[in-house]
Short mmCIF file of C-alpha atoms and ligand atoms in Angstrom, two decimals:
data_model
loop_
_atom_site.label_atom_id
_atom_site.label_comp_id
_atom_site.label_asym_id
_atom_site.label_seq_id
_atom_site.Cartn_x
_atom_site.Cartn_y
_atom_site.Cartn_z
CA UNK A 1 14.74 29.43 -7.44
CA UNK A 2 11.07 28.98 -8.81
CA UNK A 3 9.29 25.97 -7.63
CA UNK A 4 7.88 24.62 -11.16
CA UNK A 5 4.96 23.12 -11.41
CA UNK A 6 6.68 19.39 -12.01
CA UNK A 7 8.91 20.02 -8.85
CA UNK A 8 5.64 21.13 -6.95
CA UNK A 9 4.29 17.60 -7.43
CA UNK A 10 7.11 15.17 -6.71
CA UNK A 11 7.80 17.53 -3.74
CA UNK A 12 3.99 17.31 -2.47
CA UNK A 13 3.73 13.30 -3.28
CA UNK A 14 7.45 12.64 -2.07
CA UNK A 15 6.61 14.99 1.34
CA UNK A 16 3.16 13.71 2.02
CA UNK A 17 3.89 9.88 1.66
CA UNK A 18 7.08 10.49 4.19
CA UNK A 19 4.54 12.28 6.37
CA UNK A 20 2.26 9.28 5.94
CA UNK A 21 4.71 6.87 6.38
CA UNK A 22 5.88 8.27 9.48
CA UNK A 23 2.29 8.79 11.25
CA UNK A 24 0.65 6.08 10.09
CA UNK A 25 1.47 2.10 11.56
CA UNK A 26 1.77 0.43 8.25
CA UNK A 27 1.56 -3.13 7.38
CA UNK A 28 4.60 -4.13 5.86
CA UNK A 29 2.50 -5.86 2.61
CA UNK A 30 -1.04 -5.50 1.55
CA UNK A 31 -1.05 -8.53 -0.11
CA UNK A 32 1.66 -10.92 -0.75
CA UNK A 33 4.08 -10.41 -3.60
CA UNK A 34 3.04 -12.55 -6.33
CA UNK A 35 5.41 -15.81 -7.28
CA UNK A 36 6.88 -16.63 -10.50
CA UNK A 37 4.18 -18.89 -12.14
CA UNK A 38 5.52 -22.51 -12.48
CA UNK A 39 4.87 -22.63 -16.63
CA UNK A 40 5.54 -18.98 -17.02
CA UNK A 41 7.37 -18.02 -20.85
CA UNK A 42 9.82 -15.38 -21.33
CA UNK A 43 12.54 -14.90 -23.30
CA UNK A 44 16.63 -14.88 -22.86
CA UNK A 45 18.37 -12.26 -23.79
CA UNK A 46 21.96 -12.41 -24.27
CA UNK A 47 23.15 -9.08 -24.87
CA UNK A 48 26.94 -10.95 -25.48
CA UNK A 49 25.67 -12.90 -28.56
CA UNK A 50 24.09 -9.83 -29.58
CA UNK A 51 25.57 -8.30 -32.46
CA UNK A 52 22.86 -5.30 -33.13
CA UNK A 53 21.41 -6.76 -36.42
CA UNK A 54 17.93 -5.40 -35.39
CA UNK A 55 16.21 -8.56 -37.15
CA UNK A 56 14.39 -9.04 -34.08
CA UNK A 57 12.71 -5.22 -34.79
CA UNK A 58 12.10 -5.97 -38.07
CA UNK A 59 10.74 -9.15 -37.33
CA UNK A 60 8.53 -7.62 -34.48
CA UNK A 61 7.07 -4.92 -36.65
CA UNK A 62 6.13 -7.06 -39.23
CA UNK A 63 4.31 -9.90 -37.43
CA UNK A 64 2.70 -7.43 -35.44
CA UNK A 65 1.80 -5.10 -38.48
CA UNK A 66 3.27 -2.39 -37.05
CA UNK A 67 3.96 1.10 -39.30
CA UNK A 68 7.19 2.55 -39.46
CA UNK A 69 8.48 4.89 -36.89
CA UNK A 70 11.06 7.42 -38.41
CA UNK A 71 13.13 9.31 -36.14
CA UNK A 72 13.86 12.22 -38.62
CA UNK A 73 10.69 14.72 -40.25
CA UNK A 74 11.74 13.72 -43.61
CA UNK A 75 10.98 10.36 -42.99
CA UNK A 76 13.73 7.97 -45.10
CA UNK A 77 14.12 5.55 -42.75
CA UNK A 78 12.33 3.31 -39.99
CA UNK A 79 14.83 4.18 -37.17
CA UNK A 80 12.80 5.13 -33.49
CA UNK A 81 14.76 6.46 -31.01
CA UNK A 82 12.87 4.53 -28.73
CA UNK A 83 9.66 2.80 -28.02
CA UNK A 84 6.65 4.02 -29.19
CA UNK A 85 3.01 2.79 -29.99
CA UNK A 86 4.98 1.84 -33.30
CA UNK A 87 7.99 0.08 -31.66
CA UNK A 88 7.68 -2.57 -29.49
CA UNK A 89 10.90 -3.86 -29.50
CA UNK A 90 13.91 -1.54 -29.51
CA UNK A 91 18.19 -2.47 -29.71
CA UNK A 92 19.56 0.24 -28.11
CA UNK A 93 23.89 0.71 -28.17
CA UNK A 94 26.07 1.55 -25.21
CA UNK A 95 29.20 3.13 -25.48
CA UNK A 96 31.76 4.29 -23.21
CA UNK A 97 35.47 5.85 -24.16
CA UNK A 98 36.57 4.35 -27.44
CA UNK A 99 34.22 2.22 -27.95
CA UNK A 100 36.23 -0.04 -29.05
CA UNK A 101 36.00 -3.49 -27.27
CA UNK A 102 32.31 -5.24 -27.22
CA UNK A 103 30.78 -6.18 -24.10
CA UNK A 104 33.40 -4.07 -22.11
CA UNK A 105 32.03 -0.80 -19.66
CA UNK A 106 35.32 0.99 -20.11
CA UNK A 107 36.05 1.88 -23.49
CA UNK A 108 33.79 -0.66 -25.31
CA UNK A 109 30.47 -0.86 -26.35
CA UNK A 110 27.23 -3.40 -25.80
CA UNK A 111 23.38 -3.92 -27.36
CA UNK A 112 20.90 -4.27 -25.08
CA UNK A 113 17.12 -4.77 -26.42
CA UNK A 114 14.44 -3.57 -24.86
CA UNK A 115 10.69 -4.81 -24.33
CA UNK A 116 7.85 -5.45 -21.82
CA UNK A 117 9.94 -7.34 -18.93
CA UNK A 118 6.46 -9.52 -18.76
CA UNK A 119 7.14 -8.66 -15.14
CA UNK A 120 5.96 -11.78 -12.31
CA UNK A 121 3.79 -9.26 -10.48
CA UNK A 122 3.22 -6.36 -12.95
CA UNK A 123 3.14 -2.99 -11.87
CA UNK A 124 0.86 -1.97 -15.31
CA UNK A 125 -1.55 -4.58 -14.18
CA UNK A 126 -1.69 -3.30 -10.44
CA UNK A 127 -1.90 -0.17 -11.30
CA UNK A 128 -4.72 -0.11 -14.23
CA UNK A 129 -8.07 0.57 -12.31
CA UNK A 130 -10.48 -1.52 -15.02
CA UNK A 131 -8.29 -4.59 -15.54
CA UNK A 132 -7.32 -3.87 -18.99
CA UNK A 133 -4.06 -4.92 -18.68
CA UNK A 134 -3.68 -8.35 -16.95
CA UNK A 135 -1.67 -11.30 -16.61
CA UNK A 136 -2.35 -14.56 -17.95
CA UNK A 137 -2.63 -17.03 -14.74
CA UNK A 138 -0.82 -19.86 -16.62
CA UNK A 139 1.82 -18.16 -18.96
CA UNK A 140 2.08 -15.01 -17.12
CA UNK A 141 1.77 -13.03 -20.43
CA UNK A 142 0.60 -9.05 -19.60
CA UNK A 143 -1.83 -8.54 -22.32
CA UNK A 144 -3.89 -5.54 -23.11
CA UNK A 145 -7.68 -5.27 -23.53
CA UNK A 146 -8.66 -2.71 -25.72
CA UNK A 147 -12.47 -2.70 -24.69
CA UNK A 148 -11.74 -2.34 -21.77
CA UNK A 149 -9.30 0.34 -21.25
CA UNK A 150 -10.69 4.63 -20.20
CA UNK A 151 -7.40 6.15 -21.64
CA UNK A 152 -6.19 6.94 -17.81
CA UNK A 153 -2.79 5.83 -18.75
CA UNK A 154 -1.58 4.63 -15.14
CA UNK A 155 -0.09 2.05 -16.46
CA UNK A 156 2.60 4.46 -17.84
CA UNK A 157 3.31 5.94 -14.93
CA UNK A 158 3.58 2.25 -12.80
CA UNK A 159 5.57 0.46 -15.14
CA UNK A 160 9.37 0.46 -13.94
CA UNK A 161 10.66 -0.24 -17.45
CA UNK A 162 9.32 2.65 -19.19
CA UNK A 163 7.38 0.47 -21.73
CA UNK A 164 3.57 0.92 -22.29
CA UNK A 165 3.18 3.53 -25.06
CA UNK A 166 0.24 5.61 -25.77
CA UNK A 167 -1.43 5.94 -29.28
CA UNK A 168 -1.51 10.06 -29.56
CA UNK A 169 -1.92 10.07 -32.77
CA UNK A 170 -5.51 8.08 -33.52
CA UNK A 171 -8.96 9.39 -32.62
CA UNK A 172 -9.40 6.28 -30.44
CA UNK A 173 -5.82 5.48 -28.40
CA UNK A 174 -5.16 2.39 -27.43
CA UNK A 175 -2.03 1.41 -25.34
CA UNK A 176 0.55 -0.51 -26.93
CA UNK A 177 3.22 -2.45 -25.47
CA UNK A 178 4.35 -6.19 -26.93
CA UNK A 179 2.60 -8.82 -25.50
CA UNK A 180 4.82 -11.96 -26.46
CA UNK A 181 3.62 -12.36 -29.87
CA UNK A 182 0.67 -14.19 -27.98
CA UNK A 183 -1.29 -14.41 -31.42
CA UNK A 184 1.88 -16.82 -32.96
CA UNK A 185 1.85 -18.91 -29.78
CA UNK A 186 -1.86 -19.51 -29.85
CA UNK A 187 -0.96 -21.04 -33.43
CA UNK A 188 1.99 -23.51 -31.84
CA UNK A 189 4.58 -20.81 -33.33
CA UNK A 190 6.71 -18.87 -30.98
CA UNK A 191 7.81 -14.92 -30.58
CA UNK A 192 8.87 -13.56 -34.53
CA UNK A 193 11.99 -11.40 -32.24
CA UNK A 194 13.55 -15.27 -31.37
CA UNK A 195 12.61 -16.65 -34.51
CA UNK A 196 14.25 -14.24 -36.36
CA UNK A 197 17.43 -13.44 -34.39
CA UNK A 198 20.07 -14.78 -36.05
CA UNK A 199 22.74 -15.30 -33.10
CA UNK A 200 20.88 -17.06 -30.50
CA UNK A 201 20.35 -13.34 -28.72
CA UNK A 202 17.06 -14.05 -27.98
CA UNK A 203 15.85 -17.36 -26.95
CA UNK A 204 12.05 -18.51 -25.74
CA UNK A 205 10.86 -20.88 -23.67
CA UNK A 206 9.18 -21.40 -20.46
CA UNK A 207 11.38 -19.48 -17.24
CA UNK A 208 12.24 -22.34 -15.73
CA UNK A 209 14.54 -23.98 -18.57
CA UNK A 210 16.17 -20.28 -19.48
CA UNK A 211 16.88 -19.52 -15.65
CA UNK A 212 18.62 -23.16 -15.75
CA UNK A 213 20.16 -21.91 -19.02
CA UNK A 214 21.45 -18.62 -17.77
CA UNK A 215 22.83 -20.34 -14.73
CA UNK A 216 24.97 -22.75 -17.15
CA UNK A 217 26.39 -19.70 -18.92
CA UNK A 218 27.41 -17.84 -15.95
CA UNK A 219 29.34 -20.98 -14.85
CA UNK A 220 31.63 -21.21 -18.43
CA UNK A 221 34.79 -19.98 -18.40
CA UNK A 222 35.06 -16.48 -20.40
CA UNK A 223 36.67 -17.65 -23.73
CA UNK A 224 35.93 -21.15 -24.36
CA UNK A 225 33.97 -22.49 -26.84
CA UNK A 226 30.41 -23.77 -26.03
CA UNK A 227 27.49 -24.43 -27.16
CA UNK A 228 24.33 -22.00 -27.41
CA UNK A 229 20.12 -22.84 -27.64
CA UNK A 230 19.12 -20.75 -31.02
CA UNK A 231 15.60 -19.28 -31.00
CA UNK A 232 14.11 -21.73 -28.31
CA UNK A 233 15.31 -23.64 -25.74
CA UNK A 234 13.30 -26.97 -26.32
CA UNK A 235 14.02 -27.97 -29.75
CA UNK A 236 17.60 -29.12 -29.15
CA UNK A 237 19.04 -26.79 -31.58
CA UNK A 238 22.34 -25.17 -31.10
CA UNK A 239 24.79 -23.17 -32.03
CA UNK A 240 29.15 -22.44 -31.38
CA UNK A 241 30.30 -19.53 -29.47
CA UNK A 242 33.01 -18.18 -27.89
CA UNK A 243 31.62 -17.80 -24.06
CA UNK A 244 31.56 -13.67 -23.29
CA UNK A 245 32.53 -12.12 -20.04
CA UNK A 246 29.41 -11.65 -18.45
CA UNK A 247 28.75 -9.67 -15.92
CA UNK A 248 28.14 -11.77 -12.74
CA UNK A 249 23.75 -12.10 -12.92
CA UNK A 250 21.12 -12.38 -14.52
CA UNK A 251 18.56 -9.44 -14.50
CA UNK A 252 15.12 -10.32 -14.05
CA UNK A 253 15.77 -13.12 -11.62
CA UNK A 254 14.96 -10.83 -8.35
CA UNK A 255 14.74 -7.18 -10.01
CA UNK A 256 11.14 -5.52 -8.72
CA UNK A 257 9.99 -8.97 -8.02
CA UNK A 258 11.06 -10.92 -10.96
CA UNK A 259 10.81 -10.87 -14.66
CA UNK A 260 9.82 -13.59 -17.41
CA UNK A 261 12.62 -11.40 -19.38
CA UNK A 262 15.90 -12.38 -18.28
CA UNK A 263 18.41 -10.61 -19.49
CA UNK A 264 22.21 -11.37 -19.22
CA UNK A 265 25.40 -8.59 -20.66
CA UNK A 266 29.02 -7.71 -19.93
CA UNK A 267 28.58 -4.66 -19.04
CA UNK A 268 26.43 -3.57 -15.26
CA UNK A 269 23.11 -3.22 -16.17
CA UNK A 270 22.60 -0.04 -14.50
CA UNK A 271 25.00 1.13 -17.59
CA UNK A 272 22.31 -0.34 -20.53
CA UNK A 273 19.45 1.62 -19.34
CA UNK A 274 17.75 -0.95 -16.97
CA UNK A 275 16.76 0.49 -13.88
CA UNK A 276 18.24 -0.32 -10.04
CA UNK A 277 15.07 -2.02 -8.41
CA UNK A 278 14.83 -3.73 -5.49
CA UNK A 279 13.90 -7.14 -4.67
CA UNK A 280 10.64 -6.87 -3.87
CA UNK A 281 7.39 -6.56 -6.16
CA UNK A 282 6.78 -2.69 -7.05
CA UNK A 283 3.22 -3.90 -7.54
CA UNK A 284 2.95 -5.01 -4.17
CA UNK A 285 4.85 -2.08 -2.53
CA UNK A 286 2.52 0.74 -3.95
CA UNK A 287 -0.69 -1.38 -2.97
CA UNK A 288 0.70 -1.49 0.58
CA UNK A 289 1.38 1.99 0.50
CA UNK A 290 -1.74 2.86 -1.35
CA UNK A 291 -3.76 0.69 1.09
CA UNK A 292 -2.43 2.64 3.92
CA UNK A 293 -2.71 5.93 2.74
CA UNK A 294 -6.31 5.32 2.25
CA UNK A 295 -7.16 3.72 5.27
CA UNK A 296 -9.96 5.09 7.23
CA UNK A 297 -9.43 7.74 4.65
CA UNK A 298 -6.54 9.54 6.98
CA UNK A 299 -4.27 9.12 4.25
CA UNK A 300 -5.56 12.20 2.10
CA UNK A 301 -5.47 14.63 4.94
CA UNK A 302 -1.55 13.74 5.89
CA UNK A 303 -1.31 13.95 2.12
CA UNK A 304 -2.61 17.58 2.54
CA UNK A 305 -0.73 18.42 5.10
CA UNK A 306 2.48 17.30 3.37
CA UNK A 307 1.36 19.96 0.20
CA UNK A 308 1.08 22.70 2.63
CA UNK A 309 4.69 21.80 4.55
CA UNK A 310 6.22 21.71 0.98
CA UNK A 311 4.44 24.44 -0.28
CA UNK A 312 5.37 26.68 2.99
CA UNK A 313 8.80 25.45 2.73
CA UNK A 314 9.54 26.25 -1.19
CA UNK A 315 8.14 29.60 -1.30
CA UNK A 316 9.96 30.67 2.09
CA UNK A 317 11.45 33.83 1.76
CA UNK A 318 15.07 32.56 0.31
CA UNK A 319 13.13 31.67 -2.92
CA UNK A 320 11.52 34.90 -3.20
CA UNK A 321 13.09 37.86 -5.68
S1 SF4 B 401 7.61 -4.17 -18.02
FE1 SF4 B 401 6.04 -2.62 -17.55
S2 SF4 B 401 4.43 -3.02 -19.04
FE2 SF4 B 401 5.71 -4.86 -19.00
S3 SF4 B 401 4.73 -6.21 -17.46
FE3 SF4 B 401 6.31 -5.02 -16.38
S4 SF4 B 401 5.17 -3.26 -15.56
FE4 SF4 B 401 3.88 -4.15 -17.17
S1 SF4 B 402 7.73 -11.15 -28.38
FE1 SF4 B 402 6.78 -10.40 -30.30
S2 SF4 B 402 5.90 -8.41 -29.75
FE2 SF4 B 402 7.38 -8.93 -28.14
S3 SF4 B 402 9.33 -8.00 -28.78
FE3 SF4 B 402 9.33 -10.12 -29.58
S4 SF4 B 402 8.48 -9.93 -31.65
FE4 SF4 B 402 7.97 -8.03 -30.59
S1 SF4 B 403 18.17 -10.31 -33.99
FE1 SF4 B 403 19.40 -11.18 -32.33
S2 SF4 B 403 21.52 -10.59 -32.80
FE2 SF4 B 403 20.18 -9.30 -34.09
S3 SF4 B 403 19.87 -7.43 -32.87
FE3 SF4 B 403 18.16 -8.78 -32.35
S4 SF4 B 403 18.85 -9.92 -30.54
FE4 SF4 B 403 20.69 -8.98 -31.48
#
């Protein structure tokens, strides 16, 4: 088997940080994890009130003047695949079997949306070398400064979620990634996706009131009738539901750290895309490890040392026609 050129770099990063972590004493954190700000805003997602309208995409592309983003060549329709400098805001379908029962893993099908996480200690943030992305120390928006960004597009690579997009197709890129509909809230209005969903889906307000919110819906009883928040949660407006069968958390509560984005479904998460993190802040973690690696600069040379092992190992003579 060749040894592409992919492969090769995994390999070498994967081999040299186990070298480093192995030779080197490291300090469990660099810096402390950062906390969940106490007026952070997020949103609620509810993927069981969901029911896949996409008026929260078309609602996000328009108040953010976004073009369409066709999926086909021909061009008929604004349908992305996924998220793009042209999509912020994505409803994605999972289906299993049939398909035929909602909000089931087995033989039923769920919506999940998808969108920056607005994560409590950002990995984008941590990893941008020029502060370009940053988050806001009172509402603990990420938001994205054009002037200030080089185009390195580490950010990409950091974020857990998959989410900042790169502009390939302009003479002057710009990442682009939502960023709360900050420009509505600076005029007292609130994200166009909550506005706009029809449902109750997608609910704003500030992360303490939707945890406390969440919480209350994992405590009904699956298949009574209760009452639901529509668009935000401090206007006292509400609607009738029929309580789903969620699935026993809510993500974003502890996932890599925490997320202003909570989101809350029937089916594991794990099964609508989201990925398995663990507790603690990715931000955090690759500082420490970057920290260490660089320490009295013997981090590069175990680094080296862990390209030669892998290269040794993966053109040993086994590989070799
Ligand atoms: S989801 Fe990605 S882009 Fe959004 S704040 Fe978290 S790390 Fe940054
Ligand atoms: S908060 Fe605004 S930018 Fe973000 S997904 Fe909703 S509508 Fe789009
Ligand atoms: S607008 Fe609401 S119900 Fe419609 S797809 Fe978006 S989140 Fe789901």
């Amino acid at each position: 088997m060749g040894l592409s050129r992919r492969n090769f770099l995994k390999a070498a990063a994967g081999g040299g940080l186990l070298a480093a972590s192995q030779l080197s004493p490291v300090p469990v954190w660099a810096r402390e994890p950062k906390t969940r700000l106490p007026e952070a805003l997020g949103i609620l997602y509810d993927a069981t009130l969901c029911i896949g309208c996409k008026a929260c995409m078309t609602a996000c592309k328009e108040f953010n003047s976004l073009p369409p983003d066709p999926s086909s060549p021909e061009g008929l329709w604004d349908d992305p695949l996924d998220l793009s400098a042209k999509t912020y805001n994505i409803v994605k379908l999972y289906r299993s079997g049939t398909g035929q029962t909602k909000d089931r893993e087995e033989d039923g099908y769920s919506f999940i949306r998808r969108f920056c996480m607005h994560c409590v200690d950002p990995a984008c943030t941590s990893a941008c070398p020029v502060n370009a992305l940053s988050k806001d120390p009172v509402t603990g928006i990420v938001r994205y400064n054009k002037d200030l960004c080089i185009g390195c597009r580490y950010c990409q690579i950091a974020c857990p979620f998959n989410v900042p997009k790169f502009e390939w197709d302009t003479p002057f890129p710009q990442i682009k990634k939502c960023q709360l509909c900050d420009h509505r809230l600076v005029r007292g209005s609130y994200p166009a996706c909550c506005e706009f969903c029809p449902n109750g889906a997608s609910v704003f307000g500030d992360v303490q009131s939707l945890r406390k919110e969440a919480k209350r819906r994992l405590g009904l009883p699956a298949g009574s009738q209760a009452t639901f928040p529509v668009h935000r949660i401090d206007t006292g407006e509400y609607r009738y539901a029929t309580v789903g069968h969620y699935f026993p958390r809510v993500y974003g509560e502890v996932d890599g750290g925490g997320t202003q984005v909570l989101i809350m479904a029937g089916v594991p998460f794990n099964r609508l895309g989201l990925p398995d993190l663990p507790p603690e802040s990715t931000a955090s973690h690759s500082e420490t490890l970057m920290h260490t690696l660089y320490k009295g600069m013997i981090g590069p040379y175990v680094l080296l040392a862990g390209l030669f092992y892998l290269v040794y190992k993966n053109t040993s003579k086994k590989d070799l026609p």
